[in-house]
PDB file of N, CA and C in Angstrom:
ATOM      1  N   LYS A 194       0.804  -1.194  -0.004  1.00  0.00           N
ATOM      2  CA  LYS A 194       0.001   0.002   0.003  1.00  0.00           C
ATOM      3  C   LYS A 194       0.846   1.255  -0.001  1.00  0.00           C
ATOM      4  N   ASN A 195       1.911   1.260   0.769  1.00  0.00           N
ATOM      5  CA  ASN A 195       2.790   2.435   0.832  1.00  0.00           C
ATOM      6  C   ASN A 195       4.185   2.083   0.341  1.00  0.00           C
ATOM      7  N   SER A 196       4.268   1.238  -0.657  1.00  0.00           N
ATOM      8  CA  SER A 196       5.550   0.794  -1.176  1.00  0.00           C
ATOM      9  C   SER A 196       6.304   1.936  -1.824  1.00  0.00           C
ATOM     10  N   LYS A 197       7.610   1.898  -1.686  1.00  0.00           N
ATOM     11  CA  LYS A 197       8.471   2.875  -2.340  1.00  0.00           C
ATOM     12  C   LYS A 197       8.985   2.350  -3.670  1.00  0.00           C
ATOM     13  N   ILE A 198       8.854   1.041  -3.878  1.00  0.00           N
ATOM     14  CA  ILE A 198       9.264   0.407  -5.143  1.00  0.00           C
ATOM     15  C   ILE A 198       8.126  -0.506  -5.596  1.00  0.00           C
ATOM     16  N   ILE A 199       7.751  -0.378  -6.883  1.00  0.00           N
ATOM     17  CA  ILE A 199       6.726  -1.219  -7.473  1.00  0.00           C
ATOM     18  C   ILE A 199       7.334  -1.910  -8.687  1.00  0.00           C
ATOM     19  N   PHE A 200       7.224  -3.238  -8.753  1.00  0.00           N
ATOM     20  CA  PHE A 200       7.710  -4.015  -9.895  1.00  0.00           C
ATOM     21  C   PHE A 200       6.512  -4.466 -10.728  1.00  0.00           C
ATOM     22  N   LEU A 201       6.570  -4.230 -12.032  1.00  0.00           N
ATOM     23  CA  LEU A 201       5.537  -4.679 -12.960  1.00  0.00           C
ATOM     24  C   LEU A 201       6.218  -5.529 -14.031  1.00  0.00           C
ATOM     25  N   ASP A 202       5.967  -6.813 -14.014  1.00  0.00           N
ATOM     26  CA  ASP A 202       6.568  -7.730 -14.978  1.00  0.00           C
ATOM     27  C   ASP A 202       5.474  -8.159 -15.965  1.00  0.00           C
ATOM     28  N   GLU A 203       5.471  -7.532 -17.125  1.00  0.00           N
ATOM     29  CA  GLU A 203       4.464  -7.787 -18.172  1.00  0.00           C
ATOM     30  C   GLU A 203       3.053  -7.632 -17.612  1.00  0.00           C
ATOM     31  N   ALA A 204       2.874  -6.691 -16.692  1.00  0.00           N
ATOM     32  CA  ALA A 204       1.611  -6.513 -15.985  1.00  0.00           C
ATOM     33  C   ALA A 204       0.467  -6.057 -16.882  1.00  0.00           C
ATOM     34  N   THR A 205       0.787  -5.397 -17.990  1.00  0.00           N
ATOM     35  CA  THR A 205      -0.269  -4.882 -18.866  1.00  0.00           C
ATOM     36  C   THR A 205      -0.325  -5.594 -20.217  1.00  0.00           C
ATOM     37  N   SER A 206       0.390  -6.670 -20.354  1.00  0.00           N
ATOM     38  CA  SER A 206       0.485  -7.344 -21.662  1.00  0.00           C
ATOM     39  C   SER A 206      -0.839  -7.884 -22.182  1.00  0.00           C
ATOM     40  N   ALA A 207      -1.771  -8.220 -21.300  1.00  0.00           N
ATOM     41  CA  ALA A 207      -3.051  -8.770 -21.731  1.00  0.00           C
ATOM     42  C   ALA A 207      -4.146  -7.708 -21.849  1.00  0.00           C
ATOM     43  N   LEU A 208      -3.768  -6.446 -21.626  1.00  0.00           N
ATOM     44  CA  LEU A 208      -4.750  -5.363 -21.647  1.00  0.00           C
ATOM     45  C   LEU A 208      -4.806  -4.686 -23.018  1.00  0.00           C
ATOM     46  N   ASP A 209      -5.964  -4.093 -23.326  1.00  0.00           N
ATOM     47  CA  ASP A 209      -6.038  -3.280 -24.534  1.00  0.00           C
ATOM     48  C   ASP A 209      -5.294  -1.965 -24.272  1.00  0.00           C
ATOM     49  N   GLU A 210      -4.967  -1.239 -25.335  1.00  0.00           N
ATOM     50  CA  GLU A 210      -4.150  -0.036 -25.215  1.00  0.00           C
ATOM     51  C   GLU A 210      -4.786   1.036 -24.342  1.00  0.00           C
ATOM     52  N   GLU A 211      -6.099   1.190 -24.421  1.00  0.00           N
ATOM     53  CA  GLU A 211      -6.791   2.217 -23.648  1.00  0.00           C
ATOM     54  C   GLU A 211      -6.690   1.936 -22.143  1.00  0.00           C
ATOM     55  N   THR A 212      -6.913   0.703 -21.751  1.00  0.00           N
ATOM     56  CA  THR A 212      -6.834   0.333 -20.336  1.00  0.00           C
ATOM     57  C   THR A 212      -5.396   0.428 -19.846  1.00  0.00           C
ATOM     58  N   GLU A 213      -4.462  -0.023 -20.670  1.00  0.00           N
ATOM     59  CA  GLU A 213      -3.053   0.065 -20.299  1.00  0.00           C
ATOM     60  C   GLU A 213      -2.649   1.515 -20.053  1.00  0.00           C
ATOM     61  N   GLU A 214      -3.031   2.401 -20.941  1.00  0.00           N
ATOM     62  CA  GLU A 214      -2.683   3.816 -20.778  1.00  0.00           C
ATOM     63  C   GLU A 214      -3.290   4.400 -19.509  1.00  0.00           C
ATOM     64  N   ALA A 215      -4.522   4.032 -19.199  1.00  0.00           N
ATOM     65  CA  ALA A 215      -5.167   4.534 -17.981  1.00  0.00           C
ATOM     66  C   ALA A 215      -4.395   4.093 -16.736  1.00  0.00           C
ATOM     67  N   ILE A 216      -3.929   2.860 -16.733  1.00  0.00           N
ATOM     68  CA  ILE A 216      -3.184   2.355 -15.590  1.00  0.00           C
ATOM     69  C   ILE A 216      -1.819   3.033 -15.482  1.00  0.00           C
ATOM     70  N   ILE A 217      -1.104   3.101 -16.587  1.00  0.00           N
ATOM     71  CA  ILE A 217       0.227   3.727 -16.577  1.00  0.00           C
ATOM     72  C   ILE A 217       0.127   5.199 -16.207  1.00  0.00           C
ATOM     73  N   THR A 218      -0.876   5.890 -16.723  1.00  0.00           N
ATOM     74  CA  THR A 218      -1.079   7.298 -16.390  1.00  0.00           C
ATOM     75  C   THR A 218      -1.357   7.470 -14.901  1.00  0.00           C
ATOM     76  N   SER A 219      -2.074   6.544 -14.310  1.00  0.00           N
ATOM     77  CA  SER A 219      -2.395   6.658 -12.879  1.00  0.00           C
ATOM     78  C   SER A 219      -1.149   6.599 -12.014  1.00  0.00           C
ATOM     79  N   PHE A 220      -0.090   5.967 -12.486  1.00  0.00           N
ATOM     80  CA  PHE A 220       1.153   5.902 -11.718  1.00  0.00           C
ATOM     81  C   PHE A 220       1.813   7.261 -11.566  1.00  0.00           C
ATOM     82  N   LYS A 221       1.524   8.180 -12.469  1.00  0.00           N
ATOM     83  CA  LYS A 221       2.115   9.524 -12.384  1.00  0.00           C
ATOM     84  C   LYS A 221       1.661  10.230 -11.114  1.00  0.00           C
ATOM     85  N   HIS A 222       0.531   9.833 -10.573  1.00  0.00           N
ATOM     86  CA  HIS A 222      -0.016  10.470  -9.376  1.00  0.00           C
ATOM     87  C   HIS A 222       0.615   9.947  -8.084  1.00  0.00           C
ATOM     88  N   LEU A 223       1.493   8.967  -8.195  1.00  0.00           N
ATOM     89  CA  LEU A 223       2.145   8.423  -7.010  1.00  0.00           C
ATOM     90  C   LEU A 223       3.249   9.331  -6.497  1.00  0.00           C
ATOM     91  N   GLY A 224       3.758  10.205  -7.358  1.00  0.00           N
ATOM     92  CA  GLY A 224       4.804  11.140  -6.953  1.00  0.00           C
ATOM     93  C   GLY A 224       6.201  10.606  -7.209  1.00  0.00           C
ATOM     94  N   ASP A 225       7.162  11.444  -6.917  1.00  0.00           N
ATOM     95  CA  ASP A 225       8.567  11.120  -7.177  1.00  0.00           C
ATOM     96  C   ASP A 225       9.201  10.238  -6.106  1.00  0.00           C
ATOM     97  N   ASP A 226       8.483   9.977  -5.021  1.00  0.00           N
ATOM     98  CA  ASP A 226       9.038   9.160  -3.945  1.00  0.00           C
ATOM     99  C   ASP A 226       8.900   7.658  -4.222  1.00  0.00           C
ATOM    100  N   VAL A 227       8.202   7.316  -5.296  1.00  0.00           N
ATOM    101  CA  VAL A 227       7.974   5.904  -5.633  1.00  0.00           C
ATOM    102  C   VAL A 227       8.744   5.567  -6.908  1.00  0.00           C
ATOM    103  N   THR A 228       9.504   4.489  -6.855  1.00  0.00           N
ATOM    104  CA  THR A 228      10.223   3.974  -8.025  1.00  0.00           C
ATOM    105  C   THR A 228       9.409   2.839  -8.617  1.00  0.00           C
ATOM    106  N   ILE A 229       9.145   2.924  -9.931  1.00  0.00           N
ATOM    107  CA  ILE A 229       8.395   1.885 -10.615  1.00  0.00           C
ATOM    108  C   ILE A 229       9.311   1.234 -11.644  1.00  0.00           C
ATOM    109  N   ILE A 230       9.486  -0.062 -11.534  1.00  0.00           N
ATOM    110  CA  ILE A 230      10.304  -0.827 -12.470  1.00  0.00           C
ATOM    111  C   ILE A 230       9.350  -1.625 -13.344  1.00  0.00           C
ATOM    112  N   ILE A 231       9.391  -1.353 -14.653  1.00  0.00           N
ATOM    113  CA  ILE A 231       8.475  -1.989 -15.588  1.00  0.00           C
ATOM    114  C   ILE A 231       9.247  -2.896 -16.533  1.00  0.00           C
ATOM    115  N   ILE A 232       8.856  -4.152 -16.572  1.00  0.00           N
ATOM    116  CA  ILE A 232       9.445  -5.106 -17.516  1.00  0.00           C
ATOM    117  C   ILE A 232       8.374  -5.349 -18.572  1.00  0.00           C
ATOM    118  N   THR A 233       8.691  -5.041 -19.829  1.00  0.00           N
ATOM    119  CA  THR A 233       7.692  -5.157 -20.877  1.00  0.00           C
ATOM    120  C   THR A 233       8.341  -5.316 -22.239  1.00  0.00           C
ATOM    121  N   HIS A 234       7.565  -5.831 -23.180  1.00  0.00           N
ATOM    122  CA  HIS A 234       7.981  -5.879 -24.571  1.00  0.00           C
ATOM    123  C   HIS A 234       7.321  -4.757 -25.371  1.00  0.00           C
ATOM    124  N   ARG A 235       6.330  -4.114 -24.787  1.00  0.00           N
ATOM    125  CA  ARG A 235       5.603  -3.025 -25.439  1.00  0.00           C
ATOM    126  C   ARG A 235       6.308  -1.683 -25.206  1.00  0.00           C
ATOM    127  N   ILE A 236       6.820  -1.106 -26.253  1.00  0.00           N
ATOM    128  CA  ILE A 236       7.518   0.180 -26.137  1.00  0.00           C
ATOM    129  C   ILE A 236       6.573   1.278 -25.651  1.00  0.00           C
ATOM    130  N   ASN A 237       5.314   1.242 -26.070  1.00  0.00           N
ATOM    131  CA  ASN A 237       4.347   2.269 -25.689  1.00  0.00           C
ATOM    132  C   ASN A 237       4.162   2.339 -24.170  1.00  0.00           C
ATOM    133  N   THR A 238       4.350   1.233 -23.482  1.00  0.00           N
ATOM    134  CA  THR A 238       4.203   1.183 -22.034  1.00  0.00           C
ATOM    135  C   THR A 238       5.254   2.056 -21.343  1.00  0.00           C
ATOM    136  N   LEU A 239       6.355   2.309 -22.002  1.00  0.00           N
ATOM    137  CA  LEU A 239       7.477   3.007 -21.398  1.00  0.00           C
ATOM    138  C   LEU A 239       7.472   4.522 -21.618  1.00  0.00           C
ATOM    139  N   LYS A 240       6.430   5.055 -22.220  1.00  0.00           N
ATOM    140  CA  LYS A 240       6.459   6.457 -22.618  1.00  0.00           C
ATOM    141  C   LYS A 240       6.535   7.439 -21.460  1.00  0.00           C
ATOM    142  N   PHE A 241       6.167   7.026 -20.252  1.00  0.00           N
ATOM    143  CA  PHE A 241       6.262   7.926 -19.101  1.00  0.00           C
ATOM    144  C   PHE A 241       7.509   7.671 -18.264  1.00  0.00           C
ATOM    145  N   CYS A 242       8.368   6.766 -18.697  1.00  0.00           N
ATOM    146  CA  CYS A 242       9.560   6.402 -17.928  1.00  0.00           C
ATOM    147  C   CYS A 242      10.659   7.453 -18.057  1.00  0.00           C
ATOM    148  N   ASP A 243      11.397   7.635 -16.975  1.00  0.00           N
ATOM    149  CA  ASP A 243      12.532   8.555 -16.985  1.00  0.00           C
ATOM    150  C   ASP A 243      13.769   7.892 -17.575  1.00  0.00           C
ATOM    151  N   ASN A 244      13.939   6.621 -17.290  1.00  0.00           N
ATOM    152  CA  ASN A 244      15.090   5.860 -17.762  1.00  0.00           C
ATOM    153  C   ASN A 244      14.607   4.545 -18.354  1.00  0.00           C
ATOM    154  N   ILE A 245      15.236   4.120 -19.446  1.00  0.00           N
ATOM    155  CA  ILE A 245      14.904   2.850 -20.076  1.00  0.00           C
ATOM    156  C   ILE A 245      16.195   2.051 -20.251  1.00  0.00           C
ATOM    157  N   TYR A 246      16.174   0.816 -19.779  1.00  0.00           N
ATOM    158  CA  TYR A 246      17.317  -0.076 -19.911  1.00  0.00           C
ATOM    159  C   TYR A 246      16.872  -1.260 -20.750  1.00  0.00           C
ATOM    160  N   MET A 247      17.594  -1.537 -21.829  1.00  0.00           N
ATOM    161  CA  MET A 247      17.262  -2.661 -22.693  1.00  0.00           C
ATOM    162  C   MET A 247      18.279  -3.779 -22.463  1.00  0.00           C
ATOM    163  N   LEU A 248      17.752  -4.985 -22.180  1.00  0.00           N
ATOM    164  CA  LEU A 248      18.602  -6.131 -21.941  1.00  0.00           C
ATOM    165  C   LEU A 248      18.448  -7.140 -23.066  1.00  0.00           C
ATOM    166  N   ASP A 249      19.530  -7.839 -23.376  1.00  0.00           N
ATOM    167  CA  ASP A 249      19.506  -8.930 -24.338  1.00  0.00           C
ATOM    168  C   ASP A 249      20.349 -10.050 -23.762  1.00  0.00           C
ATOM    169  N   SER A 250      19.750 -11.191 -23.547  1.00  0.00           N
ATOM    170  CA  SER A 250      20.423 -12.349 -22.949  1.00  0.00           C
ATOM    171  C   SER A 250      21.071 -11.982 -21.622  1.00  0.00           C
ATOM    172  N   GLY A 251      20.375 -11.137 -20.850  1.00  0.00           N
ATOM    173  CA  GLY A 251      20.861 -10.758 -19.510  1.00  0.00           C
ATOM    174  C   GLY A 251      21.911  -9.684 -19.490  1.00  0.00           C
ATOM    175  N   LYS A 252      22.246  -9.110 -20.666  1.00  0.00           N
ATOM    176  CA  LYS A 252      23.278  -8.072 -20.725  1.00  0.00           C
ATOM    177  C   LYS A 252      22.650  -6.763 -21.151  1.00  0.00           C
ATOM    178  N   LEU A 253      23.128  -5.683 -20.518  1.00  0.00           N
ATOM    179  CA  LEU A 253      22.658  -4.348 -20.874  1.00  0.00           C
ATOM    180  C   LEU A 253      23.174  -3.979 -22.258  1.00  0.00           C
ATOM    181  N   VAL A 254      22.256  -3.707 -23.193  1.00  0.00           N
ATOM    182  CA  VAL A 254      22.658  -3.375 -24.544  1.00  0.00           C
ATOM    183  C   VAL A 254      22.337  -1.929 -24.907  1.00  0.00           C
ATOM    184  N   LYS A 255      21.469  -1.276 -24.113  1.00  0.00           N
ATOM    185  CA  LYS A 255      21.120   0.104 -24.424  1.00  0.00           C
ATOM    186  C   LYS A 255      20.526   0.764 -23.187  1.00  0.00           C
ATOM    187  N   LYS A 256      20.870   2.020 -22.981  1.00  0.00           N
ATOM    188  CA  LYS A 256      20.321   2.807 -21.880  1.00  0.00           C
ATOM    189  C   LYS A 256      19.905   4.147 -22.446  1.00  0.00           C
ATOM    190  N   ASP A 257      18.647   4.509 -22.222  1.00  0.00           N
ATOM    191  CA  ASP A 257      18.129   5.800 -22.688  1.00  0.00           C
ATOM    192  C   ASP A 257      17.614   6.588 -21.494  1.00  0.00           C
ATOM    193  N   LYS A 258      17.834   7.865 -21.507  1.00  0.00           N
ATOM    194  CA  LYS A 258      17.253   8.760 -20.522  1.00  0.00           C
ATOM    195  C   LYS A 258      16.311   9.673 -21.267  1.00  0.00           C
ATOM    196  N   LEU A 259      15.050   9.664 -20.893  1.00  0.00           N
ATOM    197  CA  LEU A 259      14.054  10.463 -21.597  1.00  0.00           C
ATOM    198  C   LEU A 259      13.945  11.853 -20.996  1.00  0.00           C
TER     199      LEU A 259
END
């Protein structure tokens, strides 16, 4: 309930785009004190992320700061 870190592992993969966006947008209201780690194959899910790390076979292959 008052977690400072939230992990989402393919949490929105079965959702339609509209529902996914509503959920991801709601995370913006949690504030800067909460870290959200999102694991996904959908690039659109990451549009509100500050940092994006891309892994391939367990190795960091790309890091973007938005």
